Short mmCIF file of C-alpha atoms and ligand atoms in Angstrom, two decimals:
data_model
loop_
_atom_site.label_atom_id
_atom_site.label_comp_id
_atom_site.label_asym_id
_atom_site.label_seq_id
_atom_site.Cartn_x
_atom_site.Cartn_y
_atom_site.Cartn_z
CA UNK A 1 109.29 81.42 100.56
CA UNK A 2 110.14 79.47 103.92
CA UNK A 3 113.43 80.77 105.41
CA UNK A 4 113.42 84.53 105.75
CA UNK A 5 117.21 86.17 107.35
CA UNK A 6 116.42 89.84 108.59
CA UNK A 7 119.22 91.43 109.52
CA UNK A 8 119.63 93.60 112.65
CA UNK A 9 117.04 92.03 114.19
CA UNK A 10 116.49 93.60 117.43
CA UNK A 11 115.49 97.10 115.82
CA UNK A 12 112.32 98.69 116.31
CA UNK A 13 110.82 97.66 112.99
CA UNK A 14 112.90 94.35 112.38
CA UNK A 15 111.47 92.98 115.94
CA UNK A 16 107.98 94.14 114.79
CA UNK A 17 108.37 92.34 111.26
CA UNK A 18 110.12 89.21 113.15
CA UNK A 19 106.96 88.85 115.26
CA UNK A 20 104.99 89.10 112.03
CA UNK A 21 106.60 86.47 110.06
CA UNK A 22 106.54 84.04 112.97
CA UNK A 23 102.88 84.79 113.61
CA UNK A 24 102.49 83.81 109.20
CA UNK A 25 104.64 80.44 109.68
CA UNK A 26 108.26 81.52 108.73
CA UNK A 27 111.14 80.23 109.82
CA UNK A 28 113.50 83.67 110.38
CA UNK A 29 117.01 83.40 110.67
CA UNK A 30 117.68 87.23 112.48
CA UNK A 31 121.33 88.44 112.44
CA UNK A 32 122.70 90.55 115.79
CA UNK A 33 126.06 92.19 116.62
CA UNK A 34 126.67 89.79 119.34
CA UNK A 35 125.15 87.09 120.81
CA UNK A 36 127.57 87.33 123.96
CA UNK A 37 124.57 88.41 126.11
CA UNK A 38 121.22 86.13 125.25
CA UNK A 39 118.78 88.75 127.85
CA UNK A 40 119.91 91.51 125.23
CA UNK A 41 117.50 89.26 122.70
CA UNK A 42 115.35 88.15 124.86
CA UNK A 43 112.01 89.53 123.83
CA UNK A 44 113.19 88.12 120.73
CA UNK A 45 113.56 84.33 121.66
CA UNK A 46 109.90 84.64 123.67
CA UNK A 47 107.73 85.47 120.67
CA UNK A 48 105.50 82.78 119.84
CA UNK A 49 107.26 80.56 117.11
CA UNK A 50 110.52 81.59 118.42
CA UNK A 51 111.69 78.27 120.19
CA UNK A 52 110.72 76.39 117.24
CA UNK A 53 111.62 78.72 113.69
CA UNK A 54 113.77 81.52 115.11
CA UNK A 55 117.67 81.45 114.83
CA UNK A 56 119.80 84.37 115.48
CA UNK A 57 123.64 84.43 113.98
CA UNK A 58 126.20 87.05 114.93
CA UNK A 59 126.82 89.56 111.41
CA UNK A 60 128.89 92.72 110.93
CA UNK A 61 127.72 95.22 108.43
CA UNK A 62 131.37 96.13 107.83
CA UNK A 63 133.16 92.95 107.42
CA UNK A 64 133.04 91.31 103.72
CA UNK A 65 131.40 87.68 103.85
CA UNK A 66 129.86 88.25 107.75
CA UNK A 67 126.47 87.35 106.26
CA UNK A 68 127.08 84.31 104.47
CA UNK A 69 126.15 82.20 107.22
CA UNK A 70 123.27 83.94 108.18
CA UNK A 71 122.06 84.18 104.41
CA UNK A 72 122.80 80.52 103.54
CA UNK A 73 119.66 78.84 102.29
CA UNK A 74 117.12 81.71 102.93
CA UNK A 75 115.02 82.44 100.33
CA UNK A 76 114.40 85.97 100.73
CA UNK A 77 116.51 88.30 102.72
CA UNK A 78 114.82 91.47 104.32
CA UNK A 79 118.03 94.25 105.03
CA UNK A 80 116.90 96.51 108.11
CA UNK A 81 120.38 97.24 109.32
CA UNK A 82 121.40 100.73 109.64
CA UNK A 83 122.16 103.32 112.19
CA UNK A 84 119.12 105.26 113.11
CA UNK A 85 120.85 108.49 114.46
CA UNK A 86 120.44 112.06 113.46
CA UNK A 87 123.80 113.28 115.25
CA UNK A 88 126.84 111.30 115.37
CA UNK A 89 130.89 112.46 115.41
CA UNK A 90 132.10 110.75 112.52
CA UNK A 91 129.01 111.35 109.76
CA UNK A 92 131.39 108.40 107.17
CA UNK A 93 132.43 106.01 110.20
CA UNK A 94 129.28 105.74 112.35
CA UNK A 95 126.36 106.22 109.42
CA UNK A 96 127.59 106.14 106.23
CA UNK A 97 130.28 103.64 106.25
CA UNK A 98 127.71 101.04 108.15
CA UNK A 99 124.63 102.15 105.51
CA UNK A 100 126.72 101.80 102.28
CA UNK A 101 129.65 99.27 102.91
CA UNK A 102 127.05 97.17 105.15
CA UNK A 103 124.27 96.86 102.16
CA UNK A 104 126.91 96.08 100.17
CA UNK A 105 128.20 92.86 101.78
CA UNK A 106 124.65 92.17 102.80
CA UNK A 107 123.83 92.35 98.94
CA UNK A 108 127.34 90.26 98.02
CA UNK A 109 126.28 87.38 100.35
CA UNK A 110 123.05 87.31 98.86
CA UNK A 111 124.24 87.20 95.57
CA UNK A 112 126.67 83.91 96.50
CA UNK A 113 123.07 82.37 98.07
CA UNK A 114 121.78 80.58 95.11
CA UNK A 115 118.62 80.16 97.05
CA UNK A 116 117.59 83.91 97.53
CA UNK A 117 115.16 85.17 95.34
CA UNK A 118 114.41 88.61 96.86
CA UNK A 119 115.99 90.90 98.90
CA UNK A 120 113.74 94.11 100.36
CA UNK A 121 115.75 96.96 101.53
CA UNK A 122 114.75 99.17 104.47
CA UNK A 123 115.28 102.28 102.83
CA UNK A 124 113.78 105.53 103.89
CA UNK A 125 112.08 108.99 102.92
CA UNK A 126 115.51 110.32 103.77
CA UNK A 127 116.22 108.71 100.48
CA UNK A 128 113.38 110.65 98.58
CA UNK A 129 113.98 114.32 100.31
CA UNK A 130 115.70 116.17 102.33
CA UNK A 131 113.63 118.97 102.33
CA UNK A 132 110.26 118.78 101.49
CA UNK A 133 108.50 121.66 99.47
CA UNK A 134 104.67 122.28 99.40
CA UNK A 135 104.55 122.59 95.51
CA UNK A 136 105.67 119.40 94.85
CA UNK A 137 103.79 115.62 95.29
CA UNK A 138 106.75 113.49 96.15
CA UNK A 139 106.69 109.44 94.10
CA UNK A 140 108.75 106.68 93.94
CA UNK A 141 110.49 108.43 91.10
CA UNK A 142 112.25 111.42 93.41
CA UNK A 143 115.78 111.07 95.11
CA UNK A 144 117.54 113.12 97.57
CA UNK A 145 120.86 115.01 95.98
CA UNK A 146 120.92 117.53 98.48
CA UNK A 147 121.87 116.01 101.78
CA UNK A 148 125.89 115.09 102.61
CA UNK A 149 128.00 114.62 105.47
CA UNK A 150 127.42 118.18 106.66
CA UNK A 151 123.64 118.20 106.01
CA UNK A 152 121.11 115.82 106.99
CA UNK A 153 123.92 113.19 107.49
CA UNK A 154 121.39 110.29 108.43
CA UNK A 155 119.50 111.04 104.97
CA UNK A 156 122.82 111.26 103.04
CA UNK A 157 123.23 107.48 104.79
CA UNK A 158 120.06 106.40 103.53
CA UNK A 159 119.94 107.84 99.89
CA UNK A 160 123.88 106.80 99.15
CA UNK A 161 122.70 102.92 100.78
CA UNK A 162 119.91 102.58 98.59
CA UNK A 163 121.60 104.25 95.63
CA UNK A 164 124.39 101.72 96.09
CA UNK A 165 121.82 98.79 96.22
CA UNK A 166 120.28 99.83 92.80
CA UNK A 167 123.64 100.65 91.59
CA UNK A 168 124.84 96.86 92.84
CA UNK A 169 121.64 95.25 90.83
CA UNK A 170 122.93 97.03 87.41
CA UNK A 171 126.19 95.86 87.49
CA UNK A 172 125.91 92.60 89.27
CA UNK A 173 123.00 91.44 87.57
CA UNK A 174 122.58 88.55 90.29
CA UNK A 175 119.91 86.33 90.33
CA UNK A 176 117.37 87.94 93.12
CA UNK A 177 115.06 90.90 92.90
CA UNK A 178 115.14 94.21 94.67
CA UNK A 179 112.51 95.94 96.30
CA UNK A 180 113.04 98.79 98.69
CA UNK A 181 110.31 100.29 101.39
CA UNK A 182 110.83 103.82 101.95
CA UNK A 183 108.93 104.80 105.37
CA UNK A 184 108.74 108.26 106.50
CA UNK A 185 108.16 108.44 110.48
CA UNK A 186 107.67 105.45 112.14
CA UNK A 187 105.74 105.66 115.58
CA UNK A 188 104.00 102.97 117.55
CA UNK A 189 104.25 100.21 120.15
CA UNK A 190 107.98 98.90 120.80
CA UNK A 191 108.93 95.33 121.54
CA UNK A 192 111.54 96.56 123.70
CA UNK A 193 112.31 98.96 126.47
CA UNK A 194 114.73 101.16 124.11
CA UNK A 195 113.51 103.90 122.98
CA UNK A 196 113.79 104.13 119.02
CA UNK A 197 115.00 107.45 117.56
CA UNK A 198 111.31 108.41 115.78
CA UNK A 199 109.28 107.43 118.97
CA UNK A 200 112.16 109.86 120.69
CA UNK A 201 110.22 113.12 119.21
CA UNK A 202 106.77 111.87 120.83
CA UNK A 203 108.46 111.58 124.26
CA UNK A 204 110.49 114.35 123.52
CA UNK A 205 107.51 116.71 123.29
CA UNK A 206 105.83 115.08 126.17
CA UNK A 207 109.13 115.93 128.61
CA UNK A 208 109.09 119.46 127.62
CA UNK A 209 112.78 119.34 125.39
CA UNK A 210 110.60 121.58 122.51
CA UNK A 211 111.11 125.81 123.38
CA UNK A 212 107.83 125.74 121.90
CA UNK A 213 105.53 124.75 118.94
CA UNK A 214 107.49 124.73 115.85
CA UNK A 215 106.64 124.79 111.82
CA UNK A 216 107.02 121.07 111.53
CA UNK A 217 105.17 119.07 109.47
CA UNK A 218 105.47 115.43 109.64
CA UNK A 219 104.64 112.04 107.89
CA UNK A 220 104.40 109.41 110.17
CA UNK A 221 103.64 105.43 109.66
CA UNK A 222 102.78 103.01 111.94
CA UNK A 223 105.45 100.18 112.54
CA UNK A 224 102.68 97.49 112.53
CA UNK A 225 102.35 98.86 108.85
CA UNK A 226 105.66 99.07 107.83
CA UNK A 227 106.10 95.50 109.20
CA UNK A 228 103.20 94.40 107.24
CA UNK A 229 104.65 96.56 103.86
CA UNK A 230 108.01 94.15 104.14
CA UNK A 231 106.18 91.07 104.55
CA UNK A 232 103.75 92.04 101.81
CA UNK A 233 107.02 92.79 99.77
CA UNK A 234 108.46 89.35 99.94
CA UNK A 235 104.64 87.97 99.46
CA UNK A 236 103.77 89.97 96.38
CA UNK A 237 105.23 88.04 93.35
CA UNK A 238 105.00 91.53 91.21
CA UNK A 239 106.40 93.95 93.64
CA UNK A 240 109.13 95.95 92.11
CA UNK A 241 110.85 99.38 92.62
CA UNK A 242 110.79 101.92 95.25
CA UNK A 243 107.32 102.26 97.62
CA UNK A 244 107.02 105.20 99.90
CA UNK A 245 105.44 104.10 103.14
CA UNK A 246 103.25 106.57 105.04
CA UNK A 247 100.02 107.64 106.14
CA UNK A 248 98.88 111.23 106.80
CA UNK A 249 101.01 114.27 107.63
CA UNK A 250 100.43 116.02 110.61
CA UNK A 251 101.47 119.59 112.22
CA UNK A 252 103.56 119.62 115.97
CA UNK A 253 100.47 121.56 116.97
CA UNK A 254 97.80 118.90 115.94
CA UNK A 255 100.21 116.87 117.46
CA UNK A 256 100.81 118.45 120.48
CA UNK A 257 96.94 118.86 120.50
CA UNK A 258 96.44 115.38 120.78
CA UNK A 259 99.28 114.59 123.28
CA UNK A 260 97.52 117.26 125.43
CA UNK A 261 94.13 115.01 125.30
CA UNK A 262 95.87 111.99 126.50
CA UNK A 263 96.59 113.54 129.97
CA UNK A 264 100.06 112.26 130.70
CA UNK A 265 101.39 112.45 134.08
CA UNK A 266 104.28 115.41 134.23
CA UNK A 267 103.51 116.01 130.92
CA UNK A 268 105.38 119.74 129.83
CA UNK A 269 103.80 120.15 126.37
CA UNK A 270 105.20 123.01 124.55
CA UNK A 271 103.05 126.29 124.43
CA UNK A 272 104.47 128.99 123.12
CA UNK A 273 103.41 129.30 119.51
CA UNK A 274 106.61 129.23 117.48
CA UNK A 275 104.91 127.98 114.07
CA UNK A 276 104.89 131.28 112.38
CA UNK A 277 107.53 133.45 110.46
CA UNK A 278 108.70 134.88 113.04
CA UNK A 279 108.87 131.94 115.22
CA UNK A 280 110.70 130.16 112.63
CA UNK A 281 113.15 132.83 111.70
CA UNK A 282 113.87 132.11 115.77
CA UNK A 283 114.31 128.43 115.18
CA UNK A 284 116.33 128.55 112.02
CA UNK A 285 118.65 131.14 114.40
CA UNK A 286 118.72 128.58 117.35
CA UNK A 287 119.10 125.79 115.04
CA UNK A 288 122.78 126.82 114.79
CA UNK A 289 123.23 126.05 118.83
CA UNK A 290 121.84 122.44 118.34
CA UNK A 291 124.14 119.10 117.08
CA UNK A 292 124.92 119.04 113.59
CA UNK A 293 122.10 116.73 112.55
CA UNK A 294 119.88 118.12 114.72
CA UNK A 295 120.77 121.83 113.60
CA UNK A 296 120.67 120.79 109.91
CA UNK A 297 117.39 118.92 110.06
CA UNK A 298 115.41 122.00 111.62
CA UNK A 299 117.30 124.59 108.50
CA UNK A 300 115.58 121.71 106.44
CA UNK A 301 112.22 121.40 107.59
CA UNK A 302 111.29 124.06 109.64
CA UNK A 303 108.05 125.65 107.69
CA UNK A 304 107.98 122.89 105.22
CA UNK A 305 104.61 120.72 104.42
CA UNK A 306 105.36 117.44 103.12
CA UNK A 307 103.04 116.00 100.07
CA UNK A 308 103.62 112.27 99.05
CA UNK A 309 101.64 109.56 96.60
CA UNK A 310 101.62 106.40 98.29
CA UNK A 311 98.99 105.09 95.70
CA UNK A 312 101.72 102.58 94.66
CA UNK A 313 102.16 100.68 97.81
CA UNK A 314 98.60 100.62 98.52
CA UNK A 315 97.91 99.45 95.07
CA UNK A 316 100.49 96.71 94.60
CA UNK A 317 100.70 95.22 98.17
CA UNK A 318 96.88 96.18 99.14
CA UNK A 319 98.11 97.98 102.19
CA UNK A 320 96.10 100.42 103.96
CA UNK A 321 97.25 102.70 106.25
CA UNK A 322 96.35 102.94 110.21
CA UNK A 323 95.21 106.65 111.61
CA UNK A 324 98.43 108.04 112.73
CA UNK A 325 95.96 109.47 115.46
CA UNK A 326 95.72 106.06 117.07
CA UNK A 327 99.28 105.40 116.20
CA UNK A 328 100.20 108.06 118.22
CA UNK A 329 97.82 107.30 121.09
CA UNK A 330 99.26 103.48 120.66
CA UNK A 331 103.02 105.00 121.00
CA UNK A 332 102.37 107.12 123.77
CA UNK A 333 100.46 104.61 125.76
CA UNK A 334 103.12 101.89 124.99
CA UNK A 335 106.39 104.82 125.95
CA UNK A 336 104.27 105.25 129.40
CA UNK A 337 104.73 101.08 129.87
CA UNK A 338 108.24 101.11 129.22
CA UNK A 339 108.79 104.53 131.70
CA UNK A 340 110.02 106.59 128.94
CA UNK A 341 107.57 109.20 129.90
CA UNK A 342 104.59 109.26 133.02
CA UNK A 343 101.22 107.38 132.98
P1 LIG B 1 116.74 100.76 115.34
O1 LIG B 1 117.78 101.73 115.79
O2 LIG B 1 115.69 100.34 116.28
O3 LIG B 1 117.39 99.47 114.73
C1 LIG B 1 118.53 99.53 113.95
C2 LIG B 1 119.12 98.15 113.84
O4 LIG B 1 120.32 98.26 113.08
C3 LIG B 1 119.50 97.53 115.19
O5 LIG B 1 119.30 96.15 115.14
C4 LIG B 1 120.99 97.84 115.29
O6 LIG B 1 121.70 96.89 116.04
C5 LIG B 1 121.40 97.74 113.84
N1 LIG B 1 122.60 98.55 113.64
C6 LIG B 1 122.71 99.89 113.75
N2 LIG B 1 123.97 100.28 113.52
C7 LIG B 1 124.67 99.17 113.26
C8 LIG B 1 126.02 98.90 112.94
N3 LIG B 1 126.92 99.88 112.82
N4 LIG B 1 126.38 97.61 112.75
C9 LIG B 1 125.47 96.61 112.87
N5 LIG B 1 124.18 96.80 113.16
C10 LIG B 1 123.79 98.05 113.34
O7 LIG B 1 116.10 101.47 114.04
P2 LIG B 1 114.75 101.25 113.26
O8 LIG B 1 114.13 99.96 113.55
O9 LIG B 1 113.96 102.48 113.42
O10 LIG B 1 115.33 101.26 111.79
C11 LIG B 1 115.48 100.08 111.01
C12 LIG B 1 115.72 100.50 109.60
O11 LIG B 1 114.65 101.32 109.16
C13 LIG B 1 116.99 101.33 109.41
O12 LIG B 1 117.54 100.98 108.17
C14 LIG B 1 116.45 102.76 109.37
O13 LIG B 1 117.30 103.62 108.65
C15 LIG B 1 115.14 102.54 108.63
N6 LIG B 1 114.13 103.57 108.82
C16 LIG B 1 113.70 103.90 110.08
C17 LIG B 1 112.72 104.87 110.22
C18 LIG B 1 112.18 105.25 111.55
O14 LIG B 1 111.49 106.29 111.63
N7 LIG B 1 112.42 104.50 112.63
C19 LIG B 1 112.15 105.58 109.05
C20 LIG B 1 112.68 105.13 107.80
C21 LIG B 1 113.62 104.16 107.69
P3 LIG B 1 121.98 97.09 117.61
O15 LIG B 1 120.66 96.73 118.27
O16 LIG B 1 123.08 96.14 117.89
O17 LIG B 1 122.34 98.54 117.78
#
């Protein structure tokens, strides 16, 4: 493998995995909406190894044949593409129109590359559940069939994308190999000033937009990780299948907890203790006063404990999990550099 084409490369975790392959001696070929404005990619074209083995092309998820160019002579294509937001007007036309229709044609271009051997999908937990449930240890082998363009519409994007990438390999038979990465959470450092949707609910808890400390569980992963999981994918001959990507769970109030030891300026960390069943009868109430996606995710997790097996991806890539602890200290520290919350 020499020539690597992510796609939507200025996204949280594509600019992370950029920087990686760079830093390991790839050539990337990264794929953008536009190029009309070169500071938008900036950041991009100053990593080290960028002057020399970085080359962005302009790509539209939606348009049939967009990717060939960007594809052409790659060896291995990594797909990271996808809206990344939980409320949206149009749940088809802005998430699950660009998910589906956009791994298609990524896929189809791929499959006219004679030179591609592997294509790793960004897929998502949102693919594996939309509602977690104690009593159950979530694997590679469980799907979301609950969520739909009503409920959870982000996760409906995700599981119909990666269904329709599976379902593309059956029929098409082409000659690459699939593997998809599956991250819950994904917190840490940006390479840019935007603030990505998951690092949102860290700085969203530090500016006080929480009524109070709710029943939420969550699995985060560190994006230095999940960077490292797709490189490892395209590295490891024998990867195959699905891999869930995540490290430990973790409670809003060991959360907030933590936040409250890192002493942010302005910081308005919820108090009030809304994690029990009354609290959460209170939530699921208010939940109908929030956006759709918003609304739908809190009916969907509010008092739910997530329980995953990530023995696969440890096993077959070797990968090894940060503490999410330092993850989050990383995140916050890195939000405060950027502005996005107080030093
Ligand atoms: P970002 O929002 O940072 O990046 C998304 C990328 O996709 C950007 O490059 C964006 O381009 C591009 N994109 C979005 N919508 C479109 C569209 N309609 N047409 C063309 N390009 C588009 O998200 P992340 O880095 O967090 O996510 C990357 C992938 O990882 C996505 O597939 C996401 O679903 C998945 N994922 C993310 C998780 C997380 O917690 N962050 C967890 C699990 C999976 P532009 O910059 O032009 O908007």
């Amino acid at each position: 493998m020499q020539t690597i084409c992510v796609t939507g490369a200025t996204g949280f975790i594509a600019s992370h995995t950029i920087a990686l392959l760079l830093d390991r001696g790839y050539h990337v070929r990264g794929t953008v909406r536009s190029l009309a404005r070169p500071d938008a990619h900036a950041f991009l074209t100053a990593l080290p190894g960028a002057a020399e083995r970085l080359e962005l092309v302009e790509a539209q998820l939606l348009e049939p044949g967009s990717f060939d160019a960007a594809i052409a002579g790659c060896d291995a294509v990594l797909h990271m593409a996808s809206p990344y937001v939980m409320s949206v007007a149009d749940a088809q036309a802005d998430l699950v129109d660009p998910a589906v229709k956009g791994t298609v044609n990524v896929l189809q271009s791929c499959a006219r590359t004679a030179s591609v051997q592997r294509v790793v999908v960004t897929s998502s937990m949102a693919a594996v559940t939309d509602e977690p449930d104690q009593s159950v240890v979530l694997t590679e082998a469980d799907w979301n069939t609950r969520s739909s363009l009503v409920r959870n519409p982000y996760y409906f994007s995700k599981a119909e994308a990666e269904r329709a990438a599976w379902s593309f390999m059956e029929t098409q038979k082409p000659a690459f190999d699939l593997v998809a990465i599956n991250p819950f959470i994904v917190i840490g450092p940006s390479l840019t000033a935007q603030l990505n949707t998951s690092n949102a609910i860290l700085a969203d808890l530090v500016k006080g937009t929480y009524p109070g400390i709710l029943a939420l569980t969550w699995g985060f992963v560190d994006v230095r990780d999940v960077a490292l999981a797709h490189v490892l994918a395209l590295e490891t001959h024998q990867a195959a299948g699905r891999y869930l990507c995540a490290g430990n769970t973790i409670t809003m109030r060991e959360v907030v907890s933590l936040l409250r030891g890192l002493n942010v300026t302005g910081a308005r960390l919820p108090s009030l203790g809304l994690d029990n069943a009354v609290g959460s009868v209170a939530v699921k109430l208010m939940s109908y006063t929030q956006p759709g996606g918003v609304g739908s995710y809190l009916r969907s997790h509010v008092g739910r404990v997530p329980r995953y097996d990530t023995s696969k991806i440890q096993r077959d890539l070797g990968l090894s999990f940060r503490d999410i602890r330092i993850s989050i200290a990383d995140a916050v520290a890195d939000m405060s550099r950027w502005g996005h919350v107080g030093r």
